[in-house]
Amino acid sequence: MVYILADGSVSKQPPLSRNPIKFAARWFASPRAAITIAVVVAACSTILDFSPLANGAIPAAKKKPHEHWSYMARDMSFVRKMTEGLVGKTKATTKEAKKRLKNQEIMGFIQKVDFGGPDGHVAEESDLLDLEEIRVTRCSTTRSAITAYMCGADIATDQDIAHGHHRKTPNFGTKSFRGYLNCRHQQGRQTGNHRRSVYRLGISCKGNLAGYSHAFNIIAQPDGTYFWLQSFIGHYSLATWMKKVDNTKESGLSGHLTHVELMQKLDKVDRLMNIFSWNSQSNDDYLDLFNVDKKLKTMSGNRGRQLKKWTLDHCLDTFAWDEACEYPLPDEYHAEDQTSGQNTVAEDGASLDKCTILLADISLSSFLSSFIGIGGLALSKEDFFTTMEK
């Protein structure tokens, strides 16, 4: 076989361009060429931001609804990649916000606990021996990553302490959450398309160092099903959770639920919030919800620590939630309006759907209860809490 070279001559030896190793070796054999390449790479890294959240990008907008599950489950660096751009994004500008940040820092120092930064965006350190730690197990960081992926960096950080009084306030209570979920689900059944809601959830207790508090996401899908997405510090990563099999669920997976199955999960949350001792029922409920067996004496993983004996301060008493956004669809993916349904016409002629009105009522009630302790029509008295500073 002969080769025609660039100068038109004929040779029995292939040109260097056909042998990448020799071609690269020739380039890097020249100090000048090597320096040139290094400078160009460094300049590109400085000028261009390769973060998936750069310039307001929303990564989920590039994928169809049925592709999100496999993407999040397969990407080993998903959580770390999605939270890199969140750390330090929000700058405290008010005296009140700076004071809260300082108090949070002091609390972490005194209690000798790493909360993942003031807002939980920072992944835990890894010793490179534990694959779960590399993937990230801190639940608040995983929630931040999923929210950033689905909604973008601005929304993923809109509850940051640095915002002060301007940060987004969550809603409280499972009753209000059930009401809103049922409204959206009924609306979706009527229209044939369900709203693609991204929910941020947190459940906590007075003894916030006992290892019972938790943060997670629920993602509503256009087909009326839901993704229950979570990790648990010291136990498992998001990817591990998404692979967990549960033959009692219609999907065959623990984290992919029908509407009925989601309501059953919330029944277990309600039970856990109304206990006076930790028994086998409580343990089974907690295990089914959060995939952690509290009968074990230590956390799993190579950083396992002794679990504290259950007391009334460990009873889950605060359930917080909000709808972060409706995640976008790729441009080439066509779907009907996800929020259509029975609408109310406002004074200015704009169309307001009934579920949006319900959410506004819930949010107002939660806001008022947080600051002045009064309730509205949307929430019961026991659902109100005066603080959510964890």
Coordinates of C-alpha atoms in Angstrom, one line a residue:
M1 CA 0.0 0.0 0.0
V2 CA 1.3 3.5 -0.9
Y3 CA 0.4 6.9 0.5
I4 CA 0.2 10.2 -1.3
L5 CA 1.8 12.8 1.0
A6 CA 0.8 16.5 1.2
D7 CA 3.5 17.6 -1.2
G8 CA 2.3 15.2 -3.8
S9 CA 5.1 12.6 -3.4
V10 CA 4.4 8.9 -3.0
S11 CA 5.6 6.9 0.1
K12 CA 5.2 3.5 1.5
Q13 CA 5.1 4.9 5.1
P14 CA 1.9 6.5 6.4
P15 CA 2.0 10.2 7.1
L16 CA 2.3 11.3 10.8
S17 CA -1.3 12.4 10.8
R18 CA -2.3 8.8 10.5
N19 CA -0.4 7.9 13.7
P20 CA -1.8 10.1 16.5
I21 CA 0.9 8.9 19.0
K22 CA 3.8 9.8 16.8
F23 CA 2.1 13.0 15.7
A24 CA 1.6 14.1 19.3
A25 CA 5.1 13.1 20.2
R26 CA 6.5 15.2 17.5
W27 CA 4.6 18.2 18.6
F28 CA 5.5 17.9 22.3
A29 CA 9.1 17.2 21.4
S30 CA 9.3 20.9 20.5
P31 CA 9.4 23.0 23.7
R32 CA 7.9 26.0 21.8
A33 CA 4.9 23.9 20.6
A34 CA 4.3 22.4 24.1
I35 CA 4.4 25.9 25.7
T36 CA 2.0 27.2 23.0
I37 CA -0.5 24.4 23.6
A38 CA -0.3 24.9 27.4
V39 CA -0.9 28.7 27.0
V40 CA -3.9 28.1 24.7
V41 CA -5.5 25.6 27.1
A42 CA -5.0 27.8 30.1
A43 CA -6.5 30.8 28.2
C44 CA -9.5 28.8 27.2
S45 CA -10.1 27.6 30.7
T46 CA -9.9 31.2 32.0
I47 CA -12.1 32.7 29.3
L48 CA -14.7 30.0 29.0
D49 CA -16.8 28.7 31.9
F50 CA -17.3 24.9 31.4
S51 CA -19.7 24.6 34.3
P52 CA -23.0 23.0 33.2
L53 CA -24.7 26.0 35.0
A54 CA -22.7 28.7 33.2
N55 CA -24.5 31.7 31.8
G56 CA -27.8 30.7 33.4
A57 CA -27.9 27.3 31.7
I58 CA -30.4 24.7 32.9
P59 CA -29.0 21.3 32.1
A60 CA -32.4 19.6 32.2
A61 CA -33.5 21.7 29.2
K62 CA -31.3 19.5 27.0
K63 CA -32.9 16.3 27.8
K64 CA -36.4 14.7 27.4
P65 CA -38.3 13.8 30.6
H66 CA -37.7 10.1 30.2
E67 CA -33.9 10.7 29.9
H68 CA -33.3 12.4 33.3
W69 CA -33.4 9.3 35.4
S70 CA -30.7 7.4 33.6
Y71 CA -28.5 10.5 33.3
M72 CA -28.5 11.2 37.0
A73 CA -28.1 7.6 37.9
R74 CA -25.1 7.0 35.6
D75 CA -23.0 10.1 36.1
M76 CA -20.7 9.4 39.0
S77 CA -19.8 13.1 39.3
F78 CA -23.4 14.4 38.9
V79 CA -23.8 16.0 42.4
R80 CA -20.3 17.5 42.6
K81 CA -20.6 18.9 39.1
M82 CA -23.9 20.5 39.7
T83 CA -23.0 22.1 43.0
E84 CA -19.6 23.5 42.1
G85 CA -21.2 26.7 40.7
L86 CA -23.5 27.2 43.7
V87 CA -20.8 27.5 46.4
G88 CA -20.3 31.2 47.2
K89 CA -22.7 32.3 44.4
T90 CA -24.9 34.3 46.8
K91 CA -23.1 37.2 48.5
A92 CA -24.4 38.6 51.8
T93 CA -25.0 42.4 51.4
T94 CA -27.1 43.2 54.5
K95 CA -26.0 43.3 58.1
E96 CA -28.7 40.9 59.0
A97 CA -27.6 38.3 56.4
K98 CA -23.9 38.6 57.5
K99 CA -24.9 38.1 61.1
R100 CA -26.8 34.9 60.2
L101 CA -23.9 33.6 58.3
K102 CA -21.6 34.2 61.1
N103 CA -23.9 32.5 63.6
Q104 CA -24.1 29.5 61.3
E105 CA -20.3 29.3 61.1
I106 CA -19.9 29.6 64.9
M107 CA -22.6 26.9 65.5
G108 CA -20.7 24.5 63.2
F109 CA -17.4 25.3 64.9
I110 CA -18.9 24.7 68.4
Q111 CA -20.7 21.5 67.5
K112 CA -17.7 20.3 65.4
V113 CA -20.0 19.4 62.5
D114 CA -19.6 20.0 58.8
F115 CA -23.0 21.1 57.5
G116 CA -21.8 21.5 54.0
G117 CA -21.5 25.3 54.2
P118 CA -24.3 27.6 55.4
D119 CA -26.8 26.2 52.9
G120 CA -25.6 22.6 52.5
H121 CA -24.3 23.1 48.9
V122 CA -20.8 21.8 49.7
A123 CA -20.2 18.1 49.2
E124 CA -18.4 16.2 51.9
E125 CA -14.6 15.6 51.6
S126 CA -13.6 12.2 50.1
D127 CA -10.6 10.1 50.9
L128 CA -10.9 8.4 47.5
L129 CA -11.4 5.0 49.1
D130 CA -15.2 5.3 49.4
L131 CA -17.0 5.5 46.1
E132 CA -20.2 6.6 47.8
E133 CA -18.4 9.7 49.3
I134 CA -17.0 10.5 45.8
R135 CA -20.5 10.4 44.5
V136 CA -21.6 12.4 47.5
T137 CA -23.9 11.2 50.3
R138 CA -24.8 14.5 52.0
C139 CA -28.6 14.9 51.5
S140 CA -28.7 18.7 51.4
T141 CA -25.9 18.8 48.7
T142 CA -27.8 16.2 46.6
R143 CA -31.0 18.2 46.9
S144 CA -29.1 21.3 45.7
A145 CA -27.6 19.4 42.8
I146 CA -30.9 18.1 41.6
T147 CA -32.6 21.5 41.9
A148 CA -29.7 23.2 40.0
Y149 CA -29.9 20.5 37.3
M150 CA -33.7 20.9 36.9
C151 CA -34.1 24.6 37.6
G152 CA -30.7 26.4 37.2
A153 CA -28.3 28.0 39.7
D154 CA -30.4 31.0 40.5
I155 CA -33.3 29.0 41.8
A156 CA -31.1 26.4 43.5
T157 CA -29.7 29.3 45.6
D158 CA -32.8 31.4 46.2
Q159 CA -33.2 30.0 49.8
D160 CA -29.6 30.8 50.7
I161 CA -29.1 32.5 54.1
A162 CA -27.0 35.3 52.4
H163 CA -30.2 36.6 50.8
G164 CA -31.4 37.6 54.3
H165 CA -35.1 38.6 54.4
H166 CA -35.3 38.3 50.6
R167 CA -34.7 34.6 50.5
K168 CA -37.5 32.4 49.4
T169 CA -39.6 31.1 52.3
P170 CA -40.7 27.4 52.3
N171 CA -44.2 26.1 53.0
F172 CA -44.9 24.0 56.0
G173 CA -46.9 20.8 56.8
T174 CA -47.8 17.7 54.9
K175 CA -51.4 18.7 54.7
S176 CA -50.7 21.7 52.5
F177 CA -48.3 19.6 50.4
R178 CA -50.9 16.9 49.9
G179 CA -53.4 19.5 48.9
Y180 CA -51.2 21.0 46.2
L181 CA -50.1 17.6 44.9
N182 CA -53.7 16.5 44.6
C183 CA -54.7 19.7 42.8
R184 CA -51.9 19.4 40.2
H185 CA -52.5 15.6 39.7
Q186 CA -56.3 16.1 39.2
Q187 CA -55.5 18.9 36.8
G188 CA -53.1 16.7 34.9
R189 CA -55.6 13.9 34.6
Q190 CA -58.1 16.4 33.1
T191 CA -55.7 17.8 30.5
G192 CA -53.7 14.6 29.8
N193 CA -50.4 16.4 30.7
H194 CA -49.0 16.8 34.2
R195 CA -47.0 19.7 35.5
R196 CA -43.3 19.0 35.7
S197 CA -42.9 20.3 39.2
V198 CA -39.6 20.2 41.1
Y199 CA -40.2 20.1 44.8
R200 CA -37.6 20.7 47.6
L201 CA -38.4 19.0 50.8
G202 CA -36.9 18.9 54.3
I203 CA -37.9 17.2 57.5
S204 CA -36.3 17.9 60.8
C205 CA -36.4 17.7 64.6
K206 CA -35.2 19.7 67.6
G207 CA -32.1 17.5 67.9
N208 CA -30.7 18.3 64.6
L209 CA -27.4 16.4 65.2
A210 CA -29.2 13.1 66.0
G211 CA -29.1 11.9 62.4
Y212 CA -32.9 11.9 61.8
S213 CA -33.3 15.1 59.8
H214 CA -33.3 14.8 56.1
A215 CA -33.5 16.7 52.8
F216 CA -34.7 15.4 49.4
N217 CA -36.5 16.1 46.1
I218 CA -39.7 15.0 44.5
I219 CA -39.9 15.5 40.7
A220 CA -43.3 15.3 39.1
Q221 CA -43.3 13.8 35.6
P222 CA -45.5 14.5 32.6
D223 CA -47.0 11.0 32.8
G224 CA -48.3 11.6 36.4
T225 CA -45.6 9.6 38.2
Y226 CA -42.9 11.0 40.6
F227 CA -39.2 10.7 41.2
W228 CA -38.4 10.5 44.9
L229 CA -34.7 11.4 44.8
Q230 CA -32.3 11.4 47.8
S231 CA -29.0 10.4 49.4
F232 CA -28.2 10.0 53.1
I233 CA -25.0 11.3 54.7
G234 CA -22.7 8.4 55.6
H235 CA -25.0 5.8 54.1
Y236 CA -25.6 6.0 50.3
S237 CA -25.4 8.3 47.3
L238 CA -28.1 9.4 44.8
A239 CA -26.9 6.9 42.2
T240 CA -27.1 4.0 44.7
W241 CA -30.6 5.0 45.8
M242 CA -31.8 5.2 42.1
K243 CA -30.7 1.6 41.6
K244 CA -32.6 0.3 44.7
V245 CA -35.2 -2.3 43.7
D246 CA -38.6 -2.5 45.3
N247 CA -41.0 -5.0 43.9
T248 CA -43.9 -3.6 45.9
K249 CA -43.8 -0.4 43.7
E250 CA -45.4 -0.4 40.3
S251 CA -42.1 0.8 38.7
G252 CA -40.1 -1.9 40.5
L253 CA -37.9 0.8 41.9
S254 CA -37.9 2.5 45.3
G255 CA -37.6 6.0 43.8
H256 CA -40.2 6.0 41.0
L257 CA -43.7 6.3 42.4
T258 CA -47.3 6.5 41.3
H259 CA -49.5 9.2 42.8
V260 CA -51.1 6.6 45.1
E261 CA -47.7 5.3 46.2
L262 CA -46.5 8.9 46.9
M263 CA -49.6 9.5 49.2
Q264 CA -48.7 6.3 51.0
K265 CA -45.2 7.6 51.6
L266 CA -46.7 10.8 53.1
D267 CA -48.8 8.7 55.4
K268 CA -45.6 7.2 56.8
V269 CA -44.2 10.7 57.2
D270 CA -47.2 11.7 59.2
R271 CA -46.8 8.7 61.4
L272 CA -43.2 9.5 62.1
M273 CA -44.2 13.0 63.1
N274 CA -46.6 11.7 65.7
I275 CA -44.7 9.2 67.8
F276 CA -43.6 9.2 71.4
S277 CA -41.1 6.3 71.1
W278 CA -39.0 4.6 68.5
N279 CA -40.5 1.2 67.8
S280 CA -40.5 -1.4 65.0
Q281 CA -43.2 0.5 63.1
S282 CA -41.2 3.7 63.2
N283 CA -38.1 2.0 62.1
D284 CA -39.9 0.3 59.2
D285 CA -41.4 3.6 58.1
Y286 CA -38.1 5.4 58.3
L287 CA -36.3 2.6 56.4
D288 CA -38.9 2.7 53.6
L289 CA -38.9 6.5 53.3
F290 CA -35.2 7.2 53.6
N291 CA -33.5 3.8 53.2
V292 CA -31.7 3.9 56.6
D293 CA -32.1 1.3 59.3
K294 CA -32.0 3.2 62.6
K295 CA -31.7 -0.1 64.6
L296 CA -28.1 -0.2 63.5
K297 CA -25.7 1.1 66.1
T298 CA -23.5 3.0 63.6
M299 CA -23.7 4.7 60.3
S300 CA -22.4 2.7 57.4
G301 CA -19.4 3.7 55.3
N302 CA -15.8 4.1 56.3
R303 CA -16.6 7.2 58.5
G304 CA -19.3 5.4 60.5
R305 CA -20.1 7.1 63.9
Q306 CA -22.2 6.1 66.9
L307 CA -25.8 6.9 66.6
K308 CA -27.5 8.6 69.5
K309 CA -30.3 6.9 71.5
W310 CA -33.7 8.2 70.4
T311 CA -35.4 10.8 72.6
L312 CA -38.4 13.0 72.1
D313 CA -36.1 15.7 70.7
H314 CA -35.5 13.4 67.8
C315 CA -39.1 13.2 66.8
L316 CA -39.6 14.7 63.4
D317 CA -41.7 17.8 63.9
T318 CA -41.0 20.1 60.9
F319 CA -41.9 19.3 57.3
A320 CA -40.9 22.1 54.9
W321 CA -41.5 22.1 51.1
D322 CA -41.6 24.4 48.1
E323 CA -42.1 24.1 44.4
A324 CA -38.8 25.3 43.1
C325 CA -39.8 25.4 39.4
E326 CA -41.4 23.6 36.5
Y327 CA -38.4 22.0 34.8
P328 CA -38.0 23.0 31.1
L329 CA -38.3 20.8 28.0
P330 CA -35.8 20.8 25.1
D331 CA -36.7 23.0 22.1
E332 CA -37.4 20.0 19.9
Y333 CA -39.6 18.3 22.4
H334 CA -43.2 19.4 21.9
A335 CA -45.8 19.0 24.7
E336 CA -49.1 20.7 25.5
D337 CA -49.4 23.3 28.2
Q338 CA -48.7 21.5 31.5
T339 CA -50.6 24.0 33.7
S340 CA -53.9 24.2 31.8
G341 CA -57.0 23.2 33.5
Q342 CA -59.9 25.0 35.3
N343 CA -58.8 28.6 35.3
T344 CA -59.9 31.8 37.0
V345 CA -59.8 35.1 35.1
A346 CA -58.1 37.9 37.0
E347 CA -59.1 41.6 36.9
D348 CA -56.5 42.3 34.2
G349 CA -57.9 39.5 32.0
A350 CA -54.9 37.2 32.7
S351 CA -55.7 33.5 33.2
L352 CA -54.8 32.1 36.6
D353 CA -55.1 28.3 37.2
K354 CA -56.7 27.2 40.4
C355 CA -53.6 25.4 41.6
T356 CA -51.5 28.5 41.3
I357 CA -54.1 30.3 43.4
L358 CA -54.0 27.5 46.0
L359 CA -50.2 27.7 46.2
A360 CA -50.3 31.4 46.7
D361 CA -52.7 31.0 49.6
I362 CA -50.4 28.3 51.1
S363 CA -47.3 30.4 50.7
L364 CA -49.0 33.4 52.3
S365 CA -50.1 31.4 55.2
S366 CA -46.7 29.9 55.7
F367 CA -45.1 33.3 55.5
L368 CA -47.4 34.8 58.1
S369 CA -47.0 31.9 60.4
S370 CA -43.2 32.1 60.3
F371 CA -43.1 35.7 61.4
I372 CA -46.2 36.4 63.5
G373 CA -47.5 33.0 64.3
I374 CA -51.0 33.2 62.8
G375 CA -52.5 30.7 60.4
G376 CA -54.6 30.9 57.3
L377 CA -57.1 28.7 55.7
A378 CA -54.6 26.5 53.9
L379 CA -52.7 25.1 56.9
S380 CA -53.7 23.6 60.2
K381 CA -52.4 25.1 63.5
E382 CA -50.0 22.2 64.1
D383 CA -48.3 22.7 60.7
F384 CA -47.0 26.2 61.7
F385 CA -43.4 26.6 62.9
T386 CA -41.7 29.8 63.8
T387 CA -38.2 28.9 62.6
M388 CA -36.5 26.7 60.1
E389 CA -32.9 27.7 60.9
K390 CA -31.0 24.4 60.9

